[in-house]
PDB file of C-alpha atoms and ligand atoms in Angstrom:
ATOM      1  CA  UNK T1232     -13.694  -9.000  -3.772  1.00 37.00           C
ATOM      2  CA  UNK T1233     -15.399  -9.454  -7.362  1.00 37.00           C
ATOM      3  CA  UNK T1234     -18.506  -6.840  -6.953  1.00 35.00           C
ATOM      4  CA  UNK T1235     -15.556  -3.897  -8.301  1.00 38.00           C
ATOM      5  CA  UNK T1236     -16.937  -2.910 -12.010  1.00 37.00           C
ATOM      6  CA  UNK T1237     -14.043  -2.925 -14.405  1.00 39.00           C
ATOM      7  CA  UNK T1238     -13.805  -1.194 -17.521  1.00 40.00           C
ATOM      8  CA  UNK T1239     -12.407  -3.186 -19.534  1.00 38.00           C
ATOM      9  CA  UNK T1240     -12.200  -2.605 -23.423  1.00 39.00           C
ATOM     10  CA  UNK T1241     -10.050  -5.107 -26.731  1.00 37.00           C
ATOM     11  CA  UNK T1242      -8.469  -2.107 -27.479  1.00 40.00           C
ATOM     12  CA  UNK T1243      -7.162  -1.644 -23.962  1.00 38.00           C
ATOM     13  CA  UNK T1244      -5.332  -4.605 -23.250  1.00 38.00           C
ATOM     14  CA  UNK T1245      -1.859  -3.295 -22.318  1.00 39.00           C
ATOM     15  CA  UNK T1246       1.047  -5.411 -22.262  1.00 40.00           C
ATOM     16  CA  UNK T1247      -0.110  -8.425 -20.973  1.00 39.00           C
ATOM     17  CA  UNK T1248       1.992 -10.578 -22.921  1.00 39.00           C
ATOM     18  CA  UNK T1249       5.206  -9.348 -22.593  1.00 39.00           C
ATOM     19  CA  UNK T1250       7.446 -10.003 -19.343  1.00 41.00           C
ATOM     20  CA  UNK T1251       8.564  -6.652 -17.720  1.00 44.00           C
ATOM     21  CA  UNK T1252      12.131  -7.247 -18.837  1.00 45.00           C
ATOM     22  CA  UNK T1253      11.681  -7.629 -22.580  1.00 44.00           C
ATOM     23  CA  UNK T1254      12.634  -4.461 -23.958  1.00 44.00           C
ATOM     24  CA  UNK T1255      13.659  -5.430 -27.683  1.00 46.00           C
ATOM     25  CA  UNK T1256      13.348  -2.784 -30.200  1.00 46.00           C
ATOM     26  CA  UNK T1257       9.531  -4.201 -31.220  1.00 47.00           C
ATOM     27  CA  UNK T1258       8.317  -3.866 -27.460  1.00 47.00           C
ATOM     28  CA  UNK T1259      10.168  -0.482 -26.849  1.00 49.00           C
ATOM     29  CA  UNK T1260       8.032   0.991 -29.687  1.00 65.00           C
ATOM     30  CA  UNK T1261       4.855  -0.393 -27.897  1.00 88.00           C
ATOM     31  CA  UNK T1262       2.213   1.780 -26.517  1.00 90.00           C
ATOM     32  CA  UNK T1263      -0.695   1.452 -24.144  1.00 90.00           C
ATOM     33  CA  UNK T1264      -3.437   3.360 -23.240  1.00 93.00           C
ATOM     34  CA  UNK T1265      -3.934   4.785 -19.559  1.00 96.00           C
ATOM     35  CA  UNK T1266      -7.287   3.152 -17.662  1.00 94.00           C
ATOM     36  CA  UNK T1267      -7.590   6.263 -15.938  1.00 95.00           C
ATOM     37  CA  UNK T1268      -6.470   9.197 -18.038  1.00 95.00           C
ATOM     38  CA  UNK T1269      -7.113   7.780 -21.533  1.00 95.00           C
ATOM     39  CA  UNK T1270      -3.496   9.045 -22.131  1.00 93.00           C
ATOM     40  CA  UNK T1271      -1.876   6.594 -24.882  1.00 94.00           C
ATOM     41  CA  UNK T1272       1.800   5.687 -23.296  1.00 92.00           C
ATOM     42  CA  UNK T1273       5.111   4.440 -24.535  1.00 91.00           C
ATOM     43  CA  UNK T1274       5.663   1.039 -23.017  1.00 89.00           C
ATOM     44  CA  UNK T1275       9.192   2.075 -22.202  1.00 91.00           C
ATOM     45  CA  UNK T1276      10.385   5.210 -19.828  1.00 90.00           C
ATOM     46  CA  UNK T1277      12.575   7.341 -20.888  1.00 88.00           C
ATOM     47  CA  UNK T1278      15.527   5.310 -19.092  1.00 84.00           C
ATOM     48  CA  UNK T1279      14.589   2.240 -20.848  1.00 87.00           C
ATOM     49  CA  UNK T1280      13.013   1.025 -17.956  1.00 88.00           C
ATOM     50  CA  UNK T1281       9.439  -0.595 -18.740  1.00 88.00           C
ATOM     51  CA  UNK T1282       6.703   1.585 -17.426  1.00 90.00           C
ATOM     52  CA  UNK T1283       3.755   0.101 -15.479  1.00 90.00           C
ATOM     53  CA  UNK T1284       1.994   3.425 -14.707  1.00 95.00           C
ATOM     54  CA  UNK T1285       0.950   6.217 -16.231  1.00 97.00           C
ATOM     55  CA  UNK T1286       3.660   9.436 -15.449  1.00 96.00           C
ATOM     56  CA  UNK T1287       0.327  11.488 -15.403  1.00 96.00           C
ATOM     57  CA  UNK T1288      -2.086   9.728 -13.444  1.00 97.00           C
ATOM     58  CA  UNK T1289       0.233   6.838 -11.735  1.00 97.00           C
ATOM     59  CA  UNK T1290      -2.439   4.630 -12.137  1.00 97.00           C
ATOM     60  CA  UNK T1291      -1.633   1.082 -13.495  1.00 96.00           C
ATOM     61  CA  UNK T1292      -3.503  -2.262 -14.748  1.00 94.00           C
ATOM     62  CA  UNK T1293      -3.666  -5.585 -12.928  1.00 94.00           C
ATOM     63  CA  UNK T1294      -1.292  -7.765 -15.028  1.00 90.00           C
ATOM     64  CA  UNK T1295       0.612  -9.761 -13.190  1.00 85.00           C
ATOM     65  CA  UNK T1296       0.286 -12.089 -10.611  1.00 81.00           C
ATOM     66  CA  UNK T1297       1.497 -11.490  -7.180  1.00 73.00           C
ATOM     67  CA  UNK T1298       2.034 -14.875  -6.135  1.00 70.00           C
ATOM     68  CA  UNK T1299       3.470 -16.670  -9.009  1.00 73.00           C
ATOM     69  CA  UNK T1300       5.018 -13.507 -10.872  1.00 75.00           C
ATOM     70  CA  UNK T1301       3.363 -14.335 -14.039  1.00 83.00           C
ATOM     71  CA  UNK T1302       0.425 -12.841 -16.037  1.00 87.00           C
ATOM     72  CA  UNK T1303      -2.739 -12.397 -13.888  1.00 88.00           C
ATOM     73  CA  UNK T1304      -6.383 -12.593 -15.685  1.00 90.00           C
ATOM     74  CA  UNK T1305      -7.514  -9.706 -13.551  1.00 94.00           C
ATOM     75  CA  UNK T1306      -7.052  -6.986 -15.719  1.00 93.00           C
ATOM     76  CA  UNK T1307      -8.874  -4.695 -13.250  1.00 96.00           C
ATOM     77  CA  UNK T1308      -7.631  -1.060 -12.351  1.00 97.00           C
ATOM     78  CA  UNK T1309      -4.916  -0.669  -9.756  1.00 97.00           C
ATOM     79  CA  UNK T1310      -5.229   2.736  -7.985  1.00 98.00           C
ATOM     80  CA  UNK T1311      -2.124   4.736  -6.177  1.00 98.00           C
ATOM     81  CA  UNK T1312      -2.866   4.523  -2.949  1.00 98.00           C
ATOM     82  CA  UNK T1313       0.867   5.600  -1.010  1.00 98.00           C
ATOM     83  CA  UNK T1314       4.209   6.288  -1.447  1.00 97.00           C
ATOM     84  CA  UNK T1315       6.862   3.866   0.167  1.00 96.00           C
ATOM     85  CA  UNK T1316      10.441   5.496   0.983  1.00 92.00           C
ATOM     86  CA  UNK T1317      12.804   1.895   1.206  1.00 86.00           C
ATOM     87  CA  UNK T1318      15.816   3.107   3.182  1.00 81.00           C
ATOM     88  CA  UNK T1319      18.279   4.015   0.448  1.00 76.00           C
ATOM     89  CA  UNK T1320      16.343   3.373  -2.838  1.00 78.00           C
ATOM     90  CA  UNK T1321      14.144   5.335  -5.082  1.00 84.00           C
ATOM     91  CA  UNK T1322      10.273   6.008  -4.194  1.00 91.00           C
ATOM     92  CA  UNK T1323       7.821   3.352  -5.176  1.00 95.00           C
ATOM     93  CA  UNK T1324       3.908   3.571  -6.051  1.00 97.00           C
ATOM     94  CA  UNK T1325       1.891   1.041  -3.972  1.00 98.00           C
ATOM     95  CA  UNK T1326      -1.337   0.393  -6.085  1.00 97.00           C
ATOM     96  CA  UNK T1327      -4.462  -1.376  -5.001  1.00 97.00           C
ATOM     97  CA  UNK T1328      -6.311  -3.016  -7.961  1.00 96.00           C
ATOM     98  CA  UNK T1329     -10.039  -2.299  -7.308  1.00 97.00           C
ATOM     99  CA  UNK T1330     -10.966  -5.315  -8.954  1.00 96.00           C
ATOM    100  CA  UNK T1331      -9.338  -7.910  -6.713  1.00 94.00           C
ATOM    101  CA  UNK T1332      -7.758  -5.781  -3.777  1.00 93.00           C
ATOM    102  CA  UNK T1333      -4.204  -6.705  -4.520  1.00 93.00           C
ATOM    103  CA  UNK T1334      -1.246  -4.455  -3.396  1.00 94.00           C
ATOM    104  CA  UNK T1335       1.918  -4.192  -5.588  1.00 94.00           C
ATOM    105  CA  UNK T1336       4.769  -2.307  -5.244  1.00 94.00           C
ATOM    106  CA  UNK T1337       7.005  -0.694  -8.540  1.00 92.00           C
ATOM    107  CA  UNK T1338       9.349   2.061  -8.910  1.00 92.00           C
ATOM    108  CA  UNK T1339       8.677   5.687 -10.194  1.00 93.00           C
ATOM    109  CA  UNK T1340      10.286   6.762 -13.326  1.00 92.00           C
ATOM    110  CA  UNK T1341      11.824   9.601 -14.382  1.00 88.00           C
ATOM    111  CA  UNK T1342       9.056  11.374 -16.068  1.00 91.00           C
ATOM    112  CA  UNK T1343       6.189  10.399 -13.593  1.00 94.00           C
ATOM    113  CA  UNK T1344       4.170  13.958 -12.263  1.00 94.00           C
ATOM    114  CA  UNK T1345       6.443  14.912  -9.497  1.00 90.00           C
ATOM    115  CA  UNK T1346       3.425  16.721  -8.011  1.00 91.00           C
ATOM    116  CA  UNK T1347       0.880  14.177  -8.767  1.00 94.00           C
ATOM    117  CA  UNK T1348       3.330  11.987  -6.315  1.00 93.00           C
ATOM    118  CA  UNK T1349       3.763  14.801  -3.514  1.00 92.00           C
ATOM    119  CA  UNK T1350       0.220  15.108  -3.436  1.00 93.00           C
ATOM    120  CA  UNK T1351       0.221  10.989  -2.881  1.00 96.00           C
ATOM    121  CA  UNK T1352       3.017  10.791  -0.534  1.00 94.00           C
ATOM    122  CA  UNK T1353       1.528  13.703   2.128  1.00 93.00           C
ATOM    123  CA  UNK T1354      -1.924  12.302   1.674  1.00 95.00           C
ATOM    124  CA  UNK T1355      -2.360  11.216   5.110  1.00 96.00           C
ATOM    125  CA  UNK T1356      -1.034  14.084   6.496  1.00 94.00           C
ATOM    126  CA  UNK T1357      -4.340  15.750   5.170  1.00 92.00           C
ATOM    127  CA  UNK T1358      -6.322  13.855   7.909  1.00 91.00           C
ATOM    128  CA  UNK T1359      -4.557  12.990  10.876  1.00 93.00           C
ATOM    129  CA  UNK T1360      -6.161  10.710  13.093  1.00 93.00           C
ATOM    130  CA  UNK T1361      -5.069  12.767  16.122  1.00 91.00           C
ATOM    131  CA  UNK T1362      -3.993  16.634  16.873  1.00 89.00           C
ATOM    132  CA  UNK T1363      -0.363  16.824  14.811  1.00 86.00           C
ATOM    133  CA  UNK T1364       0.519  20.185  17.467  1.00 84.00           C
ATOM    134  CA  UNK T1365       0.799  17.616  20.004  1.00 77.00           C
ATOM    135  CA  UNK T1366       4.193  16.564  18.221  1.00 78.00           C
ATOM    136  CA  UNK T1367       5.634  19.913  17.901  1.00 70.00           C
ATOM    137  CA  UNK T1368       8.395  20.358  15.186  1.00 60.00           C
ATOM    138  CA  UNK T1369       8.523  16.742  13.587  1.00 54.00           C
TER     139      UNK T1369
ATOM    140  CA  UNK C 917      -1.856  13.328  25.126  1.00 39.00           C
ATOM    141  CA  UNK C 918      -5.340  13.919  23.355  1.00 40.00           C
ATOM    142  CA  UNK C 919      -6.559  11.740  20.891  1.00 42.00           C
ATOM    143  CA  UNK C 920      -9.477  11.876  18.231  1.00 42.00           C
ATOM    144  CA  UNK C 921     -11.732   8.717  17.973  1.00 41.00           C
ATOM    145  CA  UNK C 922     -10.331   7.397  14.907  1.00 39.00           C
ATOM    146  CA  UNK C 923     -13.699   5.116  14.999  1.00 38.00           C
ATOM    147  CA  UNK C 924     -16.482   7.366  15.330  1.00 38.00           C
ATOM    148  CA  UNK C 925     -18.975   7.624  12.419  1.00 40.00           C
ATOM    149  CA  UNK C 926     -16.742   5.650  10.026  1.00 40.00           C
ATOM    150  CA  UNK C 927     -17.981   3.027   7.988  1.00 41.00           C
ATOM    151  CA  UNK C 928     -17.983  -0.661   9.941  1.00 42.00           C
ATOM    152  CA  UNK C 929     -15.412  -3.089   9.624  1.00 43.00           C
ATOM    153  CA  UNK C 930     -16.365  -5.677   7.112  1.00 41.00           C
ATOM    154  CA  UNK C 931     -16.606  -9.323   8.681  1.00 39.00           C
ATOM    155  CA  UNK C 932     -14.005 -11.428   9.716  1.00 38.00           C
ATOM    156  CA  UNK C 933     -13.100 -15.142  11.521  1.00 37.00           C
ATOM    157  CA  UNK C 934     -12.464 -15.180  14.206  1.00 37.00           C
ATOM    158  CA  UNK C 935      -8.932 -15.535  15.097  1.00 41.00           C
ATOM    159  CA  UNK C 936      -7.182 -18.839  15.401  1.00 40.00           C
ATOM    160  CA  UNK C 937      -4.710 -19.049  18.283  1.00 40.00           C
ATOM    161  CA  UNK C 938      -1.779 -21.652  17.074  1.00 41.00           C
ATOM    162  CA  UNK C 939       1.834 -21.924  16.784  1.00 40.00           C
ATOM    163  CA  UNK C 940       4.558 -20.408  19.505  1.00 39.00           C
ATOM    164  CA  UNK C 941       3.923 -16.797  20.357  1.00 42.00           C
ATOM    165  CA  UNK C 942       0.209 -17.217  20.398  1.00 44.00           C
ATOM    166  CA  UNK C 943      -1.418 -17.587  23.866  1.00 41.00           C
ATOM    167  CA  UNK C 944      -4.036 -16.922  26.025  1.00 47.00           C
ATOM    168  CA  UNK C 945      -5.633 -13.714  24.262  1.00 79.00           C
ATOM    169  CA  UNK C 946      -2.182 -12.164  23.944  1.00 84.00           C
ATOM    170  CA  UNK C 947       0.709 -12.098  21.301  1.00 84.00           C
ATOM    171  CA  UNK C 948       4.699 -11.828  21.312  1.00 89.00           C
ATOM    172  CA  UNK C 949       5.390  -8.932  18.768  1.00 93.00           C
ATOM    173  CA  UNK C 950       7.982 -10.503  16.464  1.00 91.00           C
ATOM    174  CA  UNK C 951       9.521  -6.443  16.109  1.00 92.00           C
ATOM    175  CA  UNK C 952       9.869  -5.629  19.504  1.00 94.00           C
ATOM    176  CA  UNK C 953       8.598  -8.575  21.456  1.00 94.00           C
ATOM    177  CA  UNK C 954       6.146  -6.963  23.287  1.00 92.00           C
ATOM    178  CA  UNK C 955       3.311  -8.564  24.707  1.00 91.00           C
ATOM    179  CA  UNK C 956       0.068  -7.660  22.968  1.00 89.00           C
ATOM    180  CA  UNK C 957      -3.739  -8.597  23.460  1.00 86.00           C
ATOM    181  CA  UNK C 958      -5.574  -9.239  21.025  1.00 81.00           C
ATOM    182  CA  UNK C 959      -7.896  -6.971  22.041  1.00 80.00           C
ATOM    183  CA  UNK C 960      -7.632  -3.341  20.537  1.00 77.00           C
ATOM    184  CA  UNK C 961     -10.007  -0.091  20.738  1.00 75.00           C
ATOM    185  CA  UNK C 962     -12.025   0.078  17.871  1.00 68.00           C
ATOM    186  CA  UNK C 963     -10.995  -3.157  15.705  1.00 66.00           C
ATOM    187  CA  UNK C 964     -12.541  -6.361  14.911  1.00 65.00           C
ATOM    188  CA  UNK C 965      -8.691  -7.970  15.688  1.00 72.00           C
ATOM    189  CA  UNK C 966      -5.643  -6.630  15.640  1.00 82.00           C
ATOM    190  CA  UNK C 967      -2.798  -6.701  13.131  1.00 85.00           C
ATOM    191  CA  UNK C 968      -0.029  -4.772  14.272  1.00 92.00           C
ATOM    192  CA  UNK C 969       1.856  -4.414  17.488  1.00 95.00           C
ATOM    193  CA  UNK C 970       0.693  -1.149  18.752  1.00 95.00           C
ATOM    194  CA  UNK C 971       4.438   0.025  19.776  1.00 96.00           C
ATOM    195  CA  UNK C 972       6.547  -0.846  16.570  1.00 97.00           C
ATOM    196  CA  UNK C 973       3.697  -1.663  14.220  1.00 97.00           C
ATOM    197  CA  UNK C 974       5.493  -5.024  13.253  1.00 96.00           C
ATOM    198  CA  UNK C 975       3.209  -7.774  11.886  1.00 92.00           C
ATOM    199  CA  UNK C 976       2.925 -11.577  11.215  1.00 89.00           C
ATOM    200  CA  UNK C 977       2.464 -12.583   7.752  1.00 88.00           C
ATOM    201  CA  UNK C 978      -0.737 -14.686   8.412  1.00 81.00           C
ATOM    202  CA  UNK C 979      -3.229 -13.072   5.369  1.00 59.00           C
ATOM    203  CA  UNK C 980      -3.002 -14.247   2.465  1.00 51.00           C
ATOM    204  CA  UNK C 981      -5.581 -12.650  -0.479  1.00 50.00           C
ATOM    205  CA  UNK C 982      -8.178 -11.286   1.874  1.00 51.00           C
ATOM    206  CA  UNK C 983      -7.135  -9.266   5.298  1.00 53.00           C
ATOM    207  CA  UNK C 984      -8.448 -11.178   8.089  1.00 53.00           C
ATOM    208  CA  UNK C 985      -8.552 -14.595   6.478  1.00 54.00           C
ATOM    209  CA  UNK C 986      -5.337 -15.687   8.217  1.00 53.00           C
ATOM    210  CA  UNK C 987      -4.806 -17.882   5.000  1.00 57.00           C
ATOM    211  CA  UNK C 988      -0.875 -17.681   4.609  1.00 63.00           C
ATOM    212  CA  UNK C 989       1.368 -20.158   6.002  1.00 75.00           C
ATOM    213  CA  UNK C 990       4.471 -17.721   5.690  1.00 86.00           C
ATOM    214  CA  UNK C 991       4.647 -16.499   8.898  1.00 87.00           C
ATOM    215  CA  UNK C 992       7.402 -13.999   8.477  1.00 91.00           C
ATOM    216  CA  UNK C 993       7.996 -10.784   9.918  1.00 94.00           C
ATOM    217  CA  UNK C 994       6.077  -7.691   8.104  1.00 95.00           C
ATOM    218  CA  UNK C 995       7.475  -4.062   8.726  1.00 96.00           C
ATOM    219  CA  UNK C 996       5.776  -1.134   8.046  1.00 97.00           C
ATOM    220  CA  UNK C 997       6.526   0.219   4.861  1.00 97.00           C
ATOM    221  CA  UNK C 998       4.609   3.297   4.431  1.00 97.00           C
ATOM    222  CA  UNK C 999       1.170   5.265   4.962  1.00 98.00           C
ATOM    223  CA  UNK C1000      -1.776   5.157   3.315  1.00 98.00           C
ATOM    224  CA  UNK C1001      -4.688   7.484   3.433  1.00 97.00           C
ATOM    225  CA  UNK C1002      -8.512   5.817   2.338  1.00 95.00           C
ATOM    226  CA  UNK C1003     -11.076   8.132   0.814  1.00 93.00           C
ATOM    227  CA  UNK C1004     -12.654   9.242   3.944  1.00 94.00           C
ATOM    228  CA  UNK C1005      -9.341   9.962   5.511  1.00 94.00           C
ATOM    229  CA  UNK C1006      -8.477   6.643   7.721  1.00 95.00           C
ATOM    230  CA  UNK C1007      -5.281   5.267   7.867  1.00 96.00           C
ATOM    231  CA  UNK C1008      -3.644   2.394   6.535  1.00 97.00           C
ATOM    232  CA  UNK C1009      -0.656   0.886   7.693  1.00 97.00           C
ATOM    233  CA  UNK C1010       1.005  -0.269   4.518  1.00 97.00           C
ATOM    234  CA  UNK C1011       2.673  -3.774   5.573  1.00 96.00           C
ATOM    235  CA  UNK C1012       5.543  -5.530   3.753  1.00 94.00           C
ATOM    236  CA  UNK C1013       6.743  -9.130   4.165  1.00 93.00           C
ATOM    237  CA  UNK C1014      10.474  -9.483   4.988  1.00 94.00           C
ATOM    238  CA  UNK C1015      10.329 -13.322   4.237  1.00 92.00           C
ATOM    239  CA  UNK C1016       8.262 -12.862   1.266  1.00 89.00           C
ATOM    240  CA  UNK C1017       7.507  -9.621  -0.304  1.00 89.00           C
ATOM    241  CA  UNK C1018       3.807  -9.480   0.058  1.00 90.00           C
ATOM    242  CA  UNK C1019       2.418  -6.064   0.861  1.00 93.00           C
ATOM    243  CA  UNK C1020      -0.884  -5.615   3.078  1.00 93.00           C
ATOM    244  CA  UNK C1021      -3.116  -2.352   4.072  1.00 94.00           C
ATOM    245  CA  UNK C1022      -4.093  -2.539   7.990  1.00 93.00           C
ATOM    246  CA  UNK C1023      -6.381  -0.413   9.604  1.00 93.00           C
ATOM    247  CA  UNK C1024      -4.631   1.512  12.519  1.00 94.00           C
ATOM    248  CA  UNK C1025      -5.927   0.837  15.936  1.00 92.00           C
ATOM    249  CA  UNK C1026      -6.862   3.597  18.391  1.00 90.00           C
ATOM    250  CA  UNK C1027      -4.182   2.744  20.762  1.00 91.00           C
ATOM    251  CA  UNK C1028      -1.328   2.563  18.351  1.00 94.00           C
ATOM    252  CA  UNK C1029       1.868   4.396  18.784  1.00 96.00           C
ATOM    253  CA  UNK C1030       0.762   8.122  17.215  1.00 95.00           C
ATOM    254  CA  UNK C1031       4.532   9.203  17.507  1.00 95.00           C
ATOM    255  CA  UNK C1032       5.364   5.557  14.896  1.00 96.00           C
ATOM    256  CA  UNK C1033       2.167   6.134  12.955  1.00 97.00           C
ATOM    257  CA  UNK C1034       3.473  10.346  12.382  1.00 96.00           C
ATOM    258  CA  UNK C1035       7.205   8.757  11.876  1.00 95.00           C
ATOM    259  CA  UNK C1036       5.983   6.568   9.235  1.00 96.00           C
ATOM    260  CA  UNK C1037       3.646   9.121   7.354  1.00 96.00           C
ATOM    261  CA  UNK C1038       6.163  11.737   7.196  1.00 93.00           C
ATOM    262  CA  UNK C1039       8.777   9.447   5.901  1.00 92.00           C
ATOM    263  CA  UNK C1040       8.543  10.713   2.242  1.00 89.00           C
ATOM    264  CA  UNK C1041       8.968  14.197   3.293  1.00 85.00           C
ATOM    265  CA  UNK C1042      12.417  13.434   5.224  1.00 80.00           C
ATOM    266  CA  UNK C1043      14.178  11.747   2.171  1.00 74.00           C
ATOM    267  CA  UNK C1044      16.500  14.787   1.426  1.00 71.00           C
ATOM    268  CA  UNK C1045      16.225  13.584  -2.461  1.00 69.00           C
ATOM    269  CA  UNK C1046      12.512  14.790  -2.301  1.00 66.00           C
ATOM    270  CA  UNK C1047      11.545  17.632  -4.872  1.00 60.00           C
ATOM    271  CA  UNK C1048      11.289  20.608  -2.883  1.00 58.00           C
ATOM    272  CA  UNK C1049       9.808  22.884  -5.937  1.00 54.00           C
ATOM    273  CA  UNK C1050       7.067  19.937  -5.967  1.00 58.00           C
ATOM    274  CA  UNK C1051       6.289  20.603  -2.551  1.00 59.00           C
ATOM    275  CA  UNK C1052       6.066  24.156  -2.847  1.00 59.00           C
ATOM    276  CA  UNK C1053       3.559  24.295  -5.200  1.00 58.00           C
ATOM    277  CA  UNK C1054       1.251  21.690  -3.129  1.00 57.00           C
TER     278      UNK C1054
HETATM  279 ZN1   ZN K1724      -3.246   8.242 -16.627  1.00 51.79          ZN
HETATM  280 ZN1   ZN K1725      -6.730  -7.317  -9.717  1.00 51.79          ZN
HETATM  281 ZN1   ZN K1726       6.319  -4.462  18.426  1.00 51.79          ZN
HETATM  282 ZN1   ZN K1727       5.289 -13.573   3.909  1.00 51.79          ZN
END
């Protein structure tokens, strides 16, 4: 799908250019600006780890490509769309760019809005597509 | 047990080929579910096809950038990875490649397993790590 608007601005390019494991003292210092919130961000979490959503809004950008791992041209907005529980592991945010309908999956970090994410993760729960009473005590 | 329409006065499906039946597991208007090897018709309430066995919710990697286009030659096993919740409250089965780590959102189909779809949508709320003062306050 291409008929998604995009708002796309020079000052809002994020880190396109840097791979998500380069964390040398320039990049850790880097900052980008949230496409939903307008928040400006420190490219690095608190943990070091490099931060590919906004802790406030969990919403992302489209920069890299699914398929070959590099940088993708898309640029568009990736929305939070669920919360995947991987047996064992931390939570991850599944986004959907709105541009280009990918799916990508990264981890939360430590300072994302733990209610922002609850809200996320029970989501479906909100509408059921059938009676939940018939299951009882889940 | 009762069940809601999950169709009724939702927005239509948006187009898609029609299927191609090829390779083993693929005959005659049914399918071999590569989860639980059940066999399923192609045929399901509500749906344009169907993407998902309706018992385990197992899938065949066979979409590549668009659902429906049956593009990718990967052909591994996707499990469900987690729930998603559109806008006007349908849900999404969140699917994730075990051969190759591609993530897809699949309509669910009126005559899926409710008790797999609940399992799968609650998932978040069974990790005993979750933030229970979070959850309060939702
Ligand atoms: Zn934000
Ligand atoms: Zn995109
Ligand atoms: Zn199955
Ligand atoms: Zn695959």
């Amino acid at each position: 799908m291409s008929t998604h608007e995009h708002d796309r601005s020079p000052h809002d390019r994020g880190p396109r250019d840097r791979g998500p494991r380069d964390l040398s003292p320039h990049s850790r210092a880097a900052t980008f600006t949230c496409v939903r919130c307008g928040l400006t961000l420190n490219e690095a979490a608190p943990d070091g780890a490099r931060r590919d959503h906004c802790p406030s809004c969990l919403h992302s950008r489209h920069l890299t490509d699914h398929v070959d791992g590099g940088p993708s041209d898309c640029g568009g907005r990736m929305v939070p769309i669920s919360v995947a529980v991987p047996r064992g592991g931390d939570w991850r945010v599944i986004h959907r760019c709105v541009r280009c309908d990918e799916l990508t999956s990264t981890p939360i970090r430590g300072d994302d809005n733990q209610l922002v994410l609850m809200r996320l993760a029970v989501r479906p729960l909100a509408q059921p597509p059938f009676p939940l009473e018939a299951f009882g005590d889940l | 047990m009762p069940r809601r329409s999950v169709r009724g006065g939702r927005r239509p499906q948006r187009a898609k080929p029609v299927r191609e039946h090829r390779g083993e597991g693929v005959r005659g208007g049914a399918f071999r579910c590569v989860g639980c090897r059940l066999d399923v018709p192609f045929d399901a309430p509500g749906t344009a096809h169907r993407n998902h066995c309706p018992h385990c919710l197992a899938s065949l990697h066979v979409d590549l950038r668009v659902p429906g286009d049956r593009a990718a030659d990967c052909r591994g096993r996707m499990a469900p990875l987690s729930m998603s919740a559109r806008p006007d409250g349908e849900w999404l089965v969140i699917h994730h490649c075990l051969a190759c780590g591609d993530l897809s959102a699949n309509r669910i189909a009126g005559d899926d397993n409710a008790l797999a779809l609940l399992r799968l949508a609650v998932r978040p709320l069974s990790d005993p790590t979750v933030p229970v003062r979070a959850l309060m306050s939702l």
